[in-house]
Short mmCIF file of N, CA and C and ligand atoms in Angstrom, two decimals:
data_model
loop_
_atom_site.label_atom_id
_atom_site.label_comp_id
_atom_site.label_asym_id
_atom_site.label_seq_id
_atom_site.Cartn_x
_atom_site.Cartn_y
_atom_site.Cartn_z
N MET A 172 35.15 101.84 143.80
CA MET A 172 33.97 102.74 143.81
C MET A 172 33.78 103.37 145.20
N PRO A 173 33.73 104.70 145.28
CA PRO A 173 33.49 105.32 146.59
C PRO A 173 32.10 104.97 147.11
N LYS A 174 32.03 104.68 148.39
CA LYS A 174 30.75 104.36 149.03
C LYS A 174 30.59 105.23 150.26
N ILE A 175 29.39 105.74 150.47
CA ILE A 175 29.15 106.57 151.65
C ILE A 175 28.04 105.95 152.48
N LYS A 176 28.38 105.62 153.72
CA LYS A 176 27.39 105.02 154.62
C LYS A 176 26.99 106.06 155.67
N GLN A 177 25.71 106.33 155.75
CA GLN A 177 25.26 107.38 156.68
C GLN A 177 25.52 107.01 158.14
N LEU A 178 26.13 107.95 158.87
CA LEU A 178 26.36 107.74 160.31
C LEU A 178 25.37 108.54 161.14
N TYR A 179 25.14 109.80 160.74
CA TYR A 179 24.17 110.66 161.43
C TYR A 179 23.31 111.36 160.37
N SER A 180 22.02 111.27 160.53
CA SER A 180 21.10 111.90 159.57
C SER A 180 21.06 113.40 159.80
N ALA A 181 20.51 114.12 158.83
CA ALA A 181 20.35 115.57 158.96
C ALA A 181 19.54 115.89 160.22
N GLU A 182 18.54 115.08 160.53
CA GLU A 182 17.69 115.32 161.71
C GLU A 182 18.48 115.11 162.98
N GLN A 183 19.25 114.02 163.03
CA GLN A 183 20.08 113.76 164.23
C GLN A 183 21.09 114.89 164.45
N ILE A 184 21.64 115.40 163.36
CA ILE A 184 22.61 116.49 163.47
C ILE A 184 21.92 117.74 164.04
N GLN A 185 20.75 118.05 163.49
CA GLN A 185 20.04 119.26 163.97
C GLN A 185 19.71 119.16 165.45
N THR A 186 19.28 117.97 165.88
CA THR A 186 18.94 117.77 167.29
C THR A 186 20.17 118.02 168.17
N ARG A 187 21.30 117.47 167.75
CA ARG A 187 22.53 117.61 168.55
C ARG A 187 23.04 119.06 168.55
N VAL A 188 22.94 119.71 167.41
CA VAL A 188 23.42 121.10 167.33
C VAL A 188 22.57 122.00 168.22
N LYS A 189 21.28 121.69 168.28
CA LYS A 189 20.38 122.45 169.15
C LYS A 189 20.81 122.29 170.61
N GLU A 190 21.13 121.05 171.00
CA GLU A 190 21.59 120.81 172.38
C GLU A 190 22.87 121.58 172.68
N LEU A 191 23.81 121.51 171.75
CA LEU A 191 25.08 122.22 171.94
C LEU A 191 24.85 123.72 172.05
N GLY A 192 23.97 124.24 171.20
CA GLY A 192 23.63 125.67 171.24
C GLY A 192 23.08 126.04 172.61
N GLY A 193 22.30 125.16 173.19
CA GLY A 193 21.74 125.39 174.52
C GLY A 193 22.83 125.47 175.58
N GLU A 194 23.77 124.52 175.52
CA GLU A 194 24.90 124.51 176.48
C GLU A 194 25.72 125.79 176.36
N ILE A 195 26.02 126.15 175.11
CA ILE A 195 26.85 127.34 174.87
C ILE A 195 26.10 128.59 175.32
N SER A 196 24.80 128.63 175.08
CA SER A 196 24.00 129.78 175.51
C SER A 196 24.10 129.97 177.01
N GLU A 197 24.01 128.87 177.76
CA GLU A 197 24.11 128.98 179.22
C GLU A 197 25.45 129.55 179.63
N ASP A 198 26.52 129.03 179.03
CA ASP A 198 27.87 129.45 179.44
C ASP A 198 28.22 130.86 178.98
N TYR A 199 27.64 131.31 177.87
CA TYR A 199 28.02 132.62 177.31
C TYR A 199 26.96 133.70 177.54
N ARG A 200 25.83 133.32 178.13
CA ARG A 200 24.68 134.23 178.27
C ARG A 200 25.07 135.64 178.70
N LYS A 201 25.87 135.74 179.76
CA LYS A 201 26.13 137.06 180.38
C LYS A 201 27.39 137.74 179.84
N LEU A 202 28.13 137.07 178.95
CA LEU A 202 29.41 137.62 178.52
C LEU A 202 29.23 138.72 177.48
N PRO A 203 30.08 139.76 177.54
CA PRO A 203 29.97 140.85 176.57
C PRO A 203 30.49 140.45 175.20
N ARG A 204 29.66 140.62 174.18
CA ARG A 204 30.04 140.44 172.77
C ARG A 204 30.97 139.25 172.50
N PRO A 205 30.50 138.04 172.75
CA PRO A 205 31.35 136.88 172.44
C PRO A 205 31.71 136.87 170.94
N VAL A 206 32.92 136.43 170.64
CA VAL A 206 33.37 136.32 169.24
C VAL A 206 33.41 134.85 168.85
N VAL A 207 32.70 134.52 167.78
CA VAL A 207 32.70 133.15 167.26
C VAL A 207 33.56 133.15 166.00
N ILE A 208 34.60 132.31 165.98
CA ILE A 208 35.47 132.27 164.79
C ILE A 208 35.35 130.92 164.12
N GLY A 209 34.81 130.91 162.91
CA GLY A 209 34.66 129.68 162.14
C GLY A 209 35.93 129.39 161.36
N VAL A 210 36.37 128.14 161.41
CA VAL A 210 37.55 127.73 160.65
C VAL A 210 37.07 127.09 159.35
N MET A 211 37.33 127.81 158.27
CA MET A 211 36.93 127.37 156.93
C MET A 211 37.88 126.30 156.42
N LYS A 212 37.47 125.46 155.48
CA LYS A 212 36.13 125.51 154.95
C LYS A 212 35.18 124.62 155.74
N GLY A 213 35.74 123.61 156.39
CA GLY A 213 34.93 122.52 156.92
C GLY A 213 33.84 122.90 157.89
N ALA A 214 34.00 124.04 158.59
CA ALA A 214 33.04 124.37 159.66
C ALA A 214 31.84 125.16 159.16
N PHE A 215 31.71 125.38 157.84
CA PHE A 215 30.68 126.33 157.40
C PHE A 215 29.26 125.89 157.71
N CYS A 216 28.96 124.61 157.58
CA CYS A 216 27.59 124.15 157.89
C CYS A 216 27.34 124.21 159.40
N PHE A 217 28.29 123.69 160.16
CA PHE A 217 28.15 123.63 161.62
C PHE A 217 28.01 125.04 162.19
N LEU A 218 28.85 125.96 161.74
CA LEU A 218 28.79 127.32 162.27
C LEU A 218 27.44 127.96 161.96
N ALA A 219 26.97 127.78 160.74
CA ALA A 219 25.70 128.41 160.34
C ALA A 219 24.55 127.89 161.21
N ASP A 220 24.55 126.60 161.48
CA ASP A 220 23.48 126.03 162.32
C ASP A 220 23.68 126.38 163.79
N LEU A 221 24.93 126.34 164.23
CA LEU A 221 25.21 126.56 165.66
C LEU A 221 24.82 127.97 166.10
N VAL A 222 25.26 128.98 165.37
CA VAL A 222 24.98 130.36 165.83
C VAL A 222 23.48 130.64 165.89
N ARG A 223 22.71 129.96 165.05
CA ARG A 223 21.26 130.18 165.08
C ARG A 223 20.60 129.46 166.25
N ASN A 224 21.40 128.69 166.99
CA ASN A 224 20.89 128.03 168.19
C ASN A 224 21.55 128.57 169.45
N ILE A 225 22.24 129.70 169.34
CA ILE A 225 22.85 130.33 170.52
C ILE A 225 22.06 131.59 170.85
N GLU A 226 21.69 131.70 172.12
CA GLU A 226 20.96 132.87 172.59
C GLU A 226 21.72 133.48 173.75
N THR A 227 22.22 134.69 173.56
CA THR A 227 22.97 135.36 174.62
C THR A 227 22.40 136.76 174.82
N ASP A 228 22.71 137.37 175.97
CA ASP A 228 22.18 138.72 176.25
C ASP A 228 22.72 139.72 175.24
N ASP A 229 24.03 139.65 175.00
CA ASP A 229 24.66 140.52 174.00
C ASP A 229 24.73 139.73 172.69
N THR A 230 24.80 140.43 171.55
CA THR A 230 24.85 139.68 170.30
C THR A 230 26.27 139.18 170.03
N LEU A 231 26.35 138.18 169.18
CA LEU A 231 27.64 137.57 168.84
C LEU A 231 28.35 138.39 167.76
N GLN A 232 29.66 138.27 167.70
CA GLN A 232 30.42 138.73 166.55
C GLN A 232 30.92 137.49 165.84
N VAL A 233 30.71 137.41 164.53
CA VAL A 233 31.11 136.22 163.78
C VAL A 233 32.27 136.56 162.84
N GLU A 234 33.34 135.81 162.95
CA GLU A 234 34.52 135.99 162.09
C GLU A 234 34.88 134.65 161.48
N PHE A 235 35.69 134.73 160.42
CA PHE A 235 36.15 133.50 159.75
C PHE A 235 37.64 133.55 159.50
N VAL A 236 38.27 132.41 159.57
CA VAL A 236 39.64 132.27 159.06
C VAL A 236 39.62 131.04 158.16
N ARG A 237 40.64 130.91 157.36
CA ARG A 237 40.76 129.67 156.60
C ARG A 237 42.12 129.05 156.87
N LEU A 238 42.09 127.86 157.39
CA LEU A 238 43.32 127.13 157.70
C LEU A 238 43.29 125.84 156.91
N ALA A 239 44.45 125.34 156.57
CA ALA A 239 44.51 124.06 155.85
C ALA A 239 45.80 123.37 156.21
N SER A 240 45.77 122.06 156.15
CA SER A 240 47.02 121.34 156.33
C SER A 240 47.24 120.54 155.06
N TYR A 241 48.35 120.84 154.39
CA TYR A 241 48.65 120.13 153.16
C TYR A 241 48.83 118.66 153.43
N GLY A 242 48.63 117.86 152.43
CA GLY A 242 48.78 116.42 152.58
C GLY A 242 47.88 115.74 151.58
N SER A 243 47.66 114.46 151.79
CA SER A 243 46.77 113.74 150.89
C SER A 243 45.33 114.11 151.24
N ALA A 244 44.38 113.57 150.49
CA ALA A 244 42.99 113.97 150.69
C ALA A 244 42.46 113.53 152.05
N SER A 245 43.02 112.47 152.61
CA SER A 245 42.44 111.99 153.85
C SER A 245 43.41 111.95 155.04
N GLU A 246 44.64 112.41 154.82
CA GLU A 246 45.62 112.45 155.93
C GLU A 246 46.20 113.85 155.99
N SER A 247 46.18 114.46 157.17
CA SER A 247 46.78 115.79 157.26
C SER A 247 48.29 115.65 157.45
N SER A 248 49.03 116.67 157.04
CA SER A 248 50.48 116.57 157.02
C SER A 248 51.14 117.08 158.29
N GLY A 249 50.44 117.94 158.99
CA GLY A 249 51.07 118.53 160.17
C GLY A 249 51.58 119.93 159.89
N GLN A 250 51.71 120.29 158.60
CA GLN A 250 52.11 121.64 158.23
C GLN A 250 50.84 122.46 158.09
N ILE A 251 50.65 123.44 158.96
CA ILE A 251 49.42 124.23 158.88
C ILE A 251 49.63 125.43 157.96
N GLN A 252 48.75 125.56 156.97
CA GLN A 252 48.78 126.70 156.05
C GLN A 252 47.71 127.69 156.50
N THR A 253 47.96 128.98 156.23
CA THR A 253 47.00 130.01 156.65
C THR A 253 46.57 130.86 155.45
N PRO A 254 45.76 130.28 154.55
CA PRO A 254 45.35 131.04 153.36
C PRO A 254 44.59 132.32 153.70
N TYR A 255 43.88 132.36 154.85
CA TYR A 255 43.18 133.58 155.25
C TYR A 255 43.16 133.66 156.76
N LEU A 256 43.87 134.64 157.27
CA LEU A 256 44.00 134.76 158.73
C LEU A 256 43.83 136.21 159.14
N GLU A 257 42.83 136.87 158.52
CA GLU A 257 42.57 138.28 158.82
C GLU A 257 41.53 138.38 159.91
N LEU A 258 41.91 138.94 161.05
CA LEU A 258 40.94 139.13 162.12
C LEU A 258 41.02 140.58 162.59
N PRO A 259 39.88 141.15 162.97
CA PRO A 259 39.92 142.51 163.52
C PRO A 259 40.55 142.47 164.92
N ASN A 260 40.64 143.62 165.57
CA ASN A 260 41.19 143.63 166.92
C ASN A 260 40.20 143.02 167.91
N ILE A 261 40.50 141.80 168.32
CA ILE A 261 39.62 141.12 169.28
C ILE A 261 40.39 140.85 170.57
N PHE A 262 41.21 141.82 170.94
CA PHE A 262 42.02 141.73 172.16
C PHE A 262 41.12 141.59 173.39
N ASN A 263 41.48 140.64 174.26
CA ASN A 263 40.80 140.48 175.55
C ASN A 263 39.30 140.12 175.45
N ARG A 264 38.90 139.53 174.34
CA ARG A 264 37.48 139.17 174.18
C ARG A 264 37.27 137.69 174.52
N HIS A 265 35.99 137.32 174.65
CA HIS A 265 35.63 135.92 174.86
C HIS A 265 35.49 135.25 173.49
N ILE A 266 36.39 134.31 173.19
CA ILE A 266 36.46 133.74 171.85
C ILE A 266 36.04 132.27 171.86
N LEU A 267 35.16 131.93 170.93
CA LEU A 267 34.77 130.53 170.72
C LEU A 267 35.17 130.14 169.30
N VAL A 268 36.09 129.20 169.18
CA VAL A 268 36.53 128.71 167.87
C VAL A 268 35.60 127.58 167.43
N VAL A 269 35.12 127.66 166.20
CA VAL A 269 34.22 126.62 165.69
C VAL A 269 34.92 125.81 164.59
N GLU A 270 35.09 124.53 164.85
CA GLU A 270 35.84 123.62 163.97
C GLU A 270 34.92 122.53 163.44
N ASP A 271 35.29 121.94 162.30
CA ASP A 271 34.54 120.79 161.80
C ASP A 271 34.90 119.53 162.58
N ILE A 272 36.21 119.32 162.78
CA ILE A 272 36.66 118.09 163.43
C ILE A 272 38.02 118.32 164.07
N VAL A 273 38.21 117.74 165.23
CA VAL A 273 39.55 117.72 165.82
C VAL A 273 40.06 116.30 165.65
N ASP A 274 41.08 116.18 164.80
CA ASP A 274 41.61 114.86 164.41
C ASP A 274 42.98 114.70 165.09
N SER A 275 44.07 115.01 164.41
CA SER A 275 45.38 114.96 165.08
C SER A 275 45.46 116.04 166.16
N GLY A 276 44.68 117.10 165.98
CA GLY A 276 44.71 118.21 166.93
C GLY A 276 45.67 119.32 166.50
N ARG A 277 46.39 119.11 165.40
CA ARG A 277 47.41 120.09 165.00
C ARG A 277 46.81 121.43 164.60
N THR A 278 45.71 121.38 163.82
CA THR A 278 45.09 122.63 163.36
C THR A 278 44.57 123.42 164.56
N ALA A 279 43.86 122.74 165.43
CA ALA A 279 43.29 123.41 166.60
C ALA A 279 44.39 123.96 167.49
N ARG A 280 45.43 123.17 167.72
CA ARG A 280 46.54 123.62 168.59
C ARG A 280 47.20 124.87 168.02
N PHE A 281 47.46 124.80 166.70
CA PHE A 281 48.08 125.95 166.04
C PHE A 281 47.24 127.21 166.24
N PHE A 282 45.93 127.09 166.00
CA PHE A 282 45.06 128.26 166.01
C PHE A 282 44.85 128.79 167.44
N LEU A 283 44.71 127.89 168.39
CA LEU A 283 44.57 128.33 169.79
C LEU A 283 45.82 129.09 170.23
N ASP A 284 46.99 128.56 169.90
CA ASP A 284 48.25 129.22 170.28
C ASP A 284 48.35 130.59 169.60
N TYR A 285 47.94 130.64 168.33
CA TYR A 285 47.96 131.91 167.59
C TYR A 285 47.07 132.96 168.27
N LEU A 286 45.85 132.56 168.58
CA LEU A 286 44.90 133.50 169.19
C LEU A 286 45.39 133.95 170.56
N GLU A 287 45.91 133.01 171.33
CA GLU A 287 46.44 133.33 172.66
C GLU A 287 47.55 134.39 172.54
N GLY A 288 48.46 134.16 171.61
CA GLY A 288 49.59 135.06 171.42
C GLY A 288 49.19 136.43 170.90
N GLN A 289 48.25 136.46 169.95
CA GLN A 289 47.86 137.72 169.30
C GLN A 289 46.91 138.55 170.14
N PHE A 290 45.96 137.88 170.81
CA PHE A 290 44.82 138.62 171.37
C PHE A 290 44.59 138.44 172.87
N LYS A 291 45.40 137.63 173.53
CA LYS A 291 45.22 137.42 174.97
C LYS A 291 43.72 137.38 175.35
N PRO A 292 42.99 136.39 174.82
CA PRO A 292 41.54 136.38 175.03
C PRO A 292 41.14 136.29 176.51
N ALA A 293 39.99 136.89 176.84
CA ALA A 293 39.45 136.79 178.20
C ALA A 293 39.08 135.33 178.47
N SER A 294 38.59 134.65 177.42
CA SER A 294 38.39 133.20 177.49
C SER A 294 38.52 132.65 176.08
N LEU A 295 38.91 131.39 175.98
CA LEU A 295 39.16 130.78 174.67
C LEU A 295 38.72 129.32 174.72
N LYS A 296 37.68 129.00 173.93
CA LYS A 296 37.16 127.63 173.93
C LYS A 296 36.96 127.16 172.49
N ILE A 297 36.79 125.84 172.34
CA ILE A 297 36.53 125.25 171.02
C ILE A 297 35.20 124.52 171.02
N ALA A 298 34.42 124.75 169.98
CA ALA A 298 33.26 123.91 169.70
C ALA A 298 33.58 123.17 168.41
N SER A 299 33.61 121.84 168.47
CA SER A 299 33.92 121.07 167.27
C SER A 299 32.75 120.14 166.96
N PHE A 300 32.34 120.13 165.71
CA PHE A 300 31.24 119.25 165.32
C PHE A 300 31.60 117.80 165.64
N LEU A 301 32.86 117.43 165.33
CA LEU A 301 33.30 116.05 165.55
C LEU A 301 34.60 116.01 166.32
N ASP A 302 34.80 114.93 167.04
CA ASP A 302 36.05 114.68 167.75
C ASP A 302 36.48 113.25 167.46
N LYS A 303 37.76 113.08 167.06
CA LYS A 303 38.33 111.74 166.85
C LYS A 303 39.48 111.58 167.83
N PRO A 304 39.19 111.37 169.11
CA PRO A 304 40.25 111.38 170.13
C PRO A 304 41.32 110.32 169.90
N SER A 305 40.97 109.21 169.25
CA SER A 305 41.96 108.13 169.05
C SER A 305 43.07 108.54 168.09
N ARG A 306 42.88 109.65 167.35
CA ARG A 306 43.87 110.08 166.36
C ARG A 306 44.78 111.20 166.88
N ARG A 307 44.59 111.61 168.11
CA ARG A 307 45.29 112.79 168.61
C ARG A 307 46.81 112.61 168.60
N VAL A 308 47.51 113.62 168.06
CA VAL A 308 48.97 113.64 168.05
C VAL A 308 49.47 114.72 169.01
N VAL A 309 48.76 115.85 169.02
CA VAL A 309 49.09 116.90 169.99
C VAL A 309 47.90 117.10 170.92
N PRO A 310 48.16 117.44 172.17
CA PRO A 310 47.07 117.51 173.14
C PRO A 310 46.16 118.72 172.90
N VAL A 311 44.89 118.45 172.66
CA VAL A 311 43.86 119.50 172.54
C VAL A 311 42.58 118.89 173.08
N ARG A 312 41.85 119.65 173.87
CA ARG A 312 40.54 119.18 174.33
C ARG A 312 39.48 120.12 173.78
N ALA A 313 38.51 119.57 173.07
CA ALA A 313 37.42 120.41 172.59
C ALA A 313 36.41 120.57 173.73
N ASP A 314 35.97 121.81 173.95
CA ASP A 314 35.08 122.09 175.08
C ASP A 314 33.65 121.66 174.78
N TYR A 315 33.23 121.80 173.54
CA TYR A 315 31.89 121.38 173.12
C TYR A 315 32.06 120.48 171.90
N VAL A 316 31.49 119.29 171.96
CA VAL A 316 31.66 118.32 170.86
C VAL A 316 30.28 117.82 170.43
N GLY A 317 30.06 117.86 169.11
CA GLY A 317 28.80 117.33 168.59
C GLY A 317 28.75 115.82 168.74
N PHE A 318 29.67 115.15 168.07
CA PHE A 318 29.74 113.69 168.13
C PHE A 318 31.20 113.25 168.23
N THR A 319 31.44 112.26 169.10
CA THR A 319 32.77 111.64 169.18
C THR A 319 32.72 110.41 168.29
N ILE A 320 33.67 110.30 167.36
CA ILE A 320 33.64 109.17 166.42
C ILE A 320 34.93 108.36 166.48
N ASN A 321 34.86 107.14 166.00
CA ASN A 321 36.04 106.28 165.90
C ASN A 321 36.92 106.74 164.75
N ASP A 322 38.00 106.04 164.52
CA ASP A 322 38.93 106.40 163.47
C ASP A 322 38.37 106.04 162.09
N LEU A 323 37.40 106.82 161.64
CA LEU A 323 36.78 106.62 160.33
C LEU A 323 37.02 107.87 159.52
N PHE A 324 36.98 107.75 158.19
CA PHE A 324 37.03 108.97 157.37
C PHE A 324 35.61 109.35 157.00
N VAL A 325 35.22 110.55 157.42
CA VAL A 325 33.83 110.97 157.25
C VAL A 325 33.71 112.16 156.32
N VAL A 326 32.57 112.26 155.66
CA VAL A 326 32.30 113.38 154.75
C VAL A 326 30.86 113.86 154.95
N GLY A 327 30.62 115.06 154.43
CA GLY A 327 29.28 115.64 154.51
C GLY A 327 29.18 116.68 155.60
N TYR A 328 28.10 117.47 155.58
CA TYR A 328 27.87 118.53 156.56
C TYR A 328 29.12 119.43 156.67
N GLY A 329 29.73 119.72 155.52
CA GLY A 329 30.89 120.61 155.48
C GLY A 329 32.21 119.89 155.29
N LEU A 330 32.28 118.62 155.66
CA LEU A 330 33.56 117.90 155.56
C LEU A 330 33.73 117.29 154.18
N ASP A 331 34.98 117.32 153.70
CA ASP A 331 35.24 116.91 152.32
C ASP A 331 36.22 115.77 152.22
N TYR A 332 36.24 115.20 151.03
CA TYR A 332 37.34 114.34 150.58
C TYR A 332 37.77 114.91 149.24
N GLY A 333 38.94 115.53 149.18
CA GLY A 333 39.40 116.15 147.93
C GLY A 333 38.40 117.15 147.38
N GLU A 334 37.82 117.99 148.27
CA GLU A 334 36.85 119.03 147.89
C GLU A 334 35.53 118.49 147.36
N ARG A 335 35.21 117.25 147.68
CA ARG A 335 33.90 116.69 147.33
C ARG A 335 33.09 116.42 148.58
N TYR A 336 31.81 116.33 148.39
CA TYR A 336 30.83 115.85 149.40
C TYR A 336 30.50 116.84 150.51
N ARG A 337 31.05 118.08 150.48
CA ARG A 337 30.76 119.02 151.58
C ARG A 337 29.27 119.31 151.69
N GLU A 338 28.57 119.23 150.57
CA GLU A 338 27.17 119.65 150.53
C GLU A 338 26.19 118.63 151.09
N LEU A 339 26.64 117.42 151.37
CA LEU A 339 25.70 116.40 151.87
C LEU A 339 25.08 116.86 153.19
N PRO A 340 23.78 116.72 153.35
CA PRO A 340 23.13 117.21 154.58
C PRO A 340 23.32 116.27 155.77
N TYR A 341 23.86 115.09 155.51
CA TYR A 341 24.10 114.12 156.58
C TYR A 341 25.60 113.88 156.72
N LEU A 342 26.01 113.16 157.77
CA LEU A 342 27.41 112.77 157.91
C LEU A 342 27.53 111.31 157.54
N GLY A 343 28.51 111.00 156.66
CA GLY A 343 28.67 109.63 156.23
C GLY A 343 30.11 109.16 156.32
N GLU A 344 30.26 107.85 156.44
CA GLU A 344 31.60 107.26 156.39
C GLU A 344 31.94 106.95 154.94
N LEU A 345 33.10 107.45 154.51
CA LEU A 345 33.52 107.23 153.12
C LEU A 345 34.45 106.03 153.06
N SER A 346 34.18 105.14 152.12
CA SER A 346 35.09 103.99 151.93
C SER A 346 35.28 103.76 150.44
N GLY A 347 36.25 102.93 150.11
CA GLY A 347 36.49 102.59 148.71
C GLY A 347 37.22 103.66 147.93
N VAL A 348 38.00 104.50 148.64
CA VAL A 348 38.80 105.50 147.94
C VAL A 348 40.26 105.35 148.34
N GLU A 349 41.12 105.91 147.51
CA GLU A 349 42.55 105.92 147.80
C GLU A 349 42.81 106.94 148.90
N ALA A 350 43.87 106.75 149.65
CA ALA A 350 44.25 107.72 150.67
C ALA A 350 44.95 108.93 150.07
N THR A 351 45.14 108.93 148.73
CA THR A 351 45.75 110.07 148.06
C THR A 351 44.68 110.90 147.37
N ALA A 352 44.99 112.15 147.09
CA ALA A 352 43.98 113.04 146.51
C ALA A 352 43.52 112.55 145.14
N PRO A 353 42.22 112.59 144.85
CA PRO A 353 41.73 112.13 143.56
C PRO A 353 42.08 113.13 142.45
P1 IMP B 71 43.77 117.96 162.43
O1 IMP B 71 44.46 116.67 162.06
O2 IMP B 71 43.11 117.86 163.79
O3 IMP B 71 44.69 119.12 162.32
O4 IMP B 71 42.60 118.16 161.39
C1 IMP B 71 42.89 118.79 160.16
C2 IMP B 71 41.73 118.80 159.23
O5 IMP B 71 41.69 117.54 158.60
C3 IMP B 71 40.32 119.01 159.78
O6 IMP B 71 39.97 120.34 160.03
C4 IMP B 71 39.52 118.45 158.62
O7 IMP B 71 39.33 119.43 157.61
C5 IMP B 71 40.40 117.34 158.10
N1 IMP B 71 39.90 116.03 158.53
C6 IMP B 71 40.33 115.25 159.54
N2 IMP B 71 39.61 114.11 159.62
C7 IMP B 71 38.70 114.19 158.62
C8 IMP B 71 37.64 113.30 158.16
O8 IMP B 71 37.38 112.21 158.69
N3 IMP B 71 36.94 113.75 157.08
C9 IMP B 71 37.17 114.93 156.46
N4 IMP B 71 38.12 115.78 156.86
C10 IMP B 71 38.88 115.40 157.92
MG1 MG B 72 39.61 118.86 154.35
#
């Protein structure tokens, strides 16, 4: 039987996202038209809350891509798929990538390298709702992190297990499931 144990409540998440929004506002305040790129699907809740807590002199541009790594429901494979990678011309802009979680680091590394190669950004940073540094396979450092967690499988607030549980308003640890897709 799948069991979900709450790790961070909706209120705790909102408080932390507000703090992160404040930090990002300070760093991006004076920059011209910062571009925020959300990595679907997992980042949809975080991005929606984060941008509403960012205040800059110029307004933000919000874009989305969809990246996926094939594999089982709870282990990424290392092969990055790009189901949607359409971006306008954002050459030489200040880019902030918004991720749900940096786990092995493969997805983030792939996307940072892609953006660097395609658009030579004026600056390129990552805001990730979660960081699991103990799982890192390729070197990536997230510049803004909501919560650093241990090697647990978590769901909710956008994160899924086999396309379930994304809608939960809190973050929970999932247990009692197979490591293969249901
Ligand atoms: P990566 O291993 O850093 O490339 O992360 C790949 C993707 O795996 C993330 O964007 C998430 O969608 C997913 N992922 C990694 N850890 C978890 C987790 O604990 N819960 C749900 N999804 C996860
Ligand atoms: Mg997933």
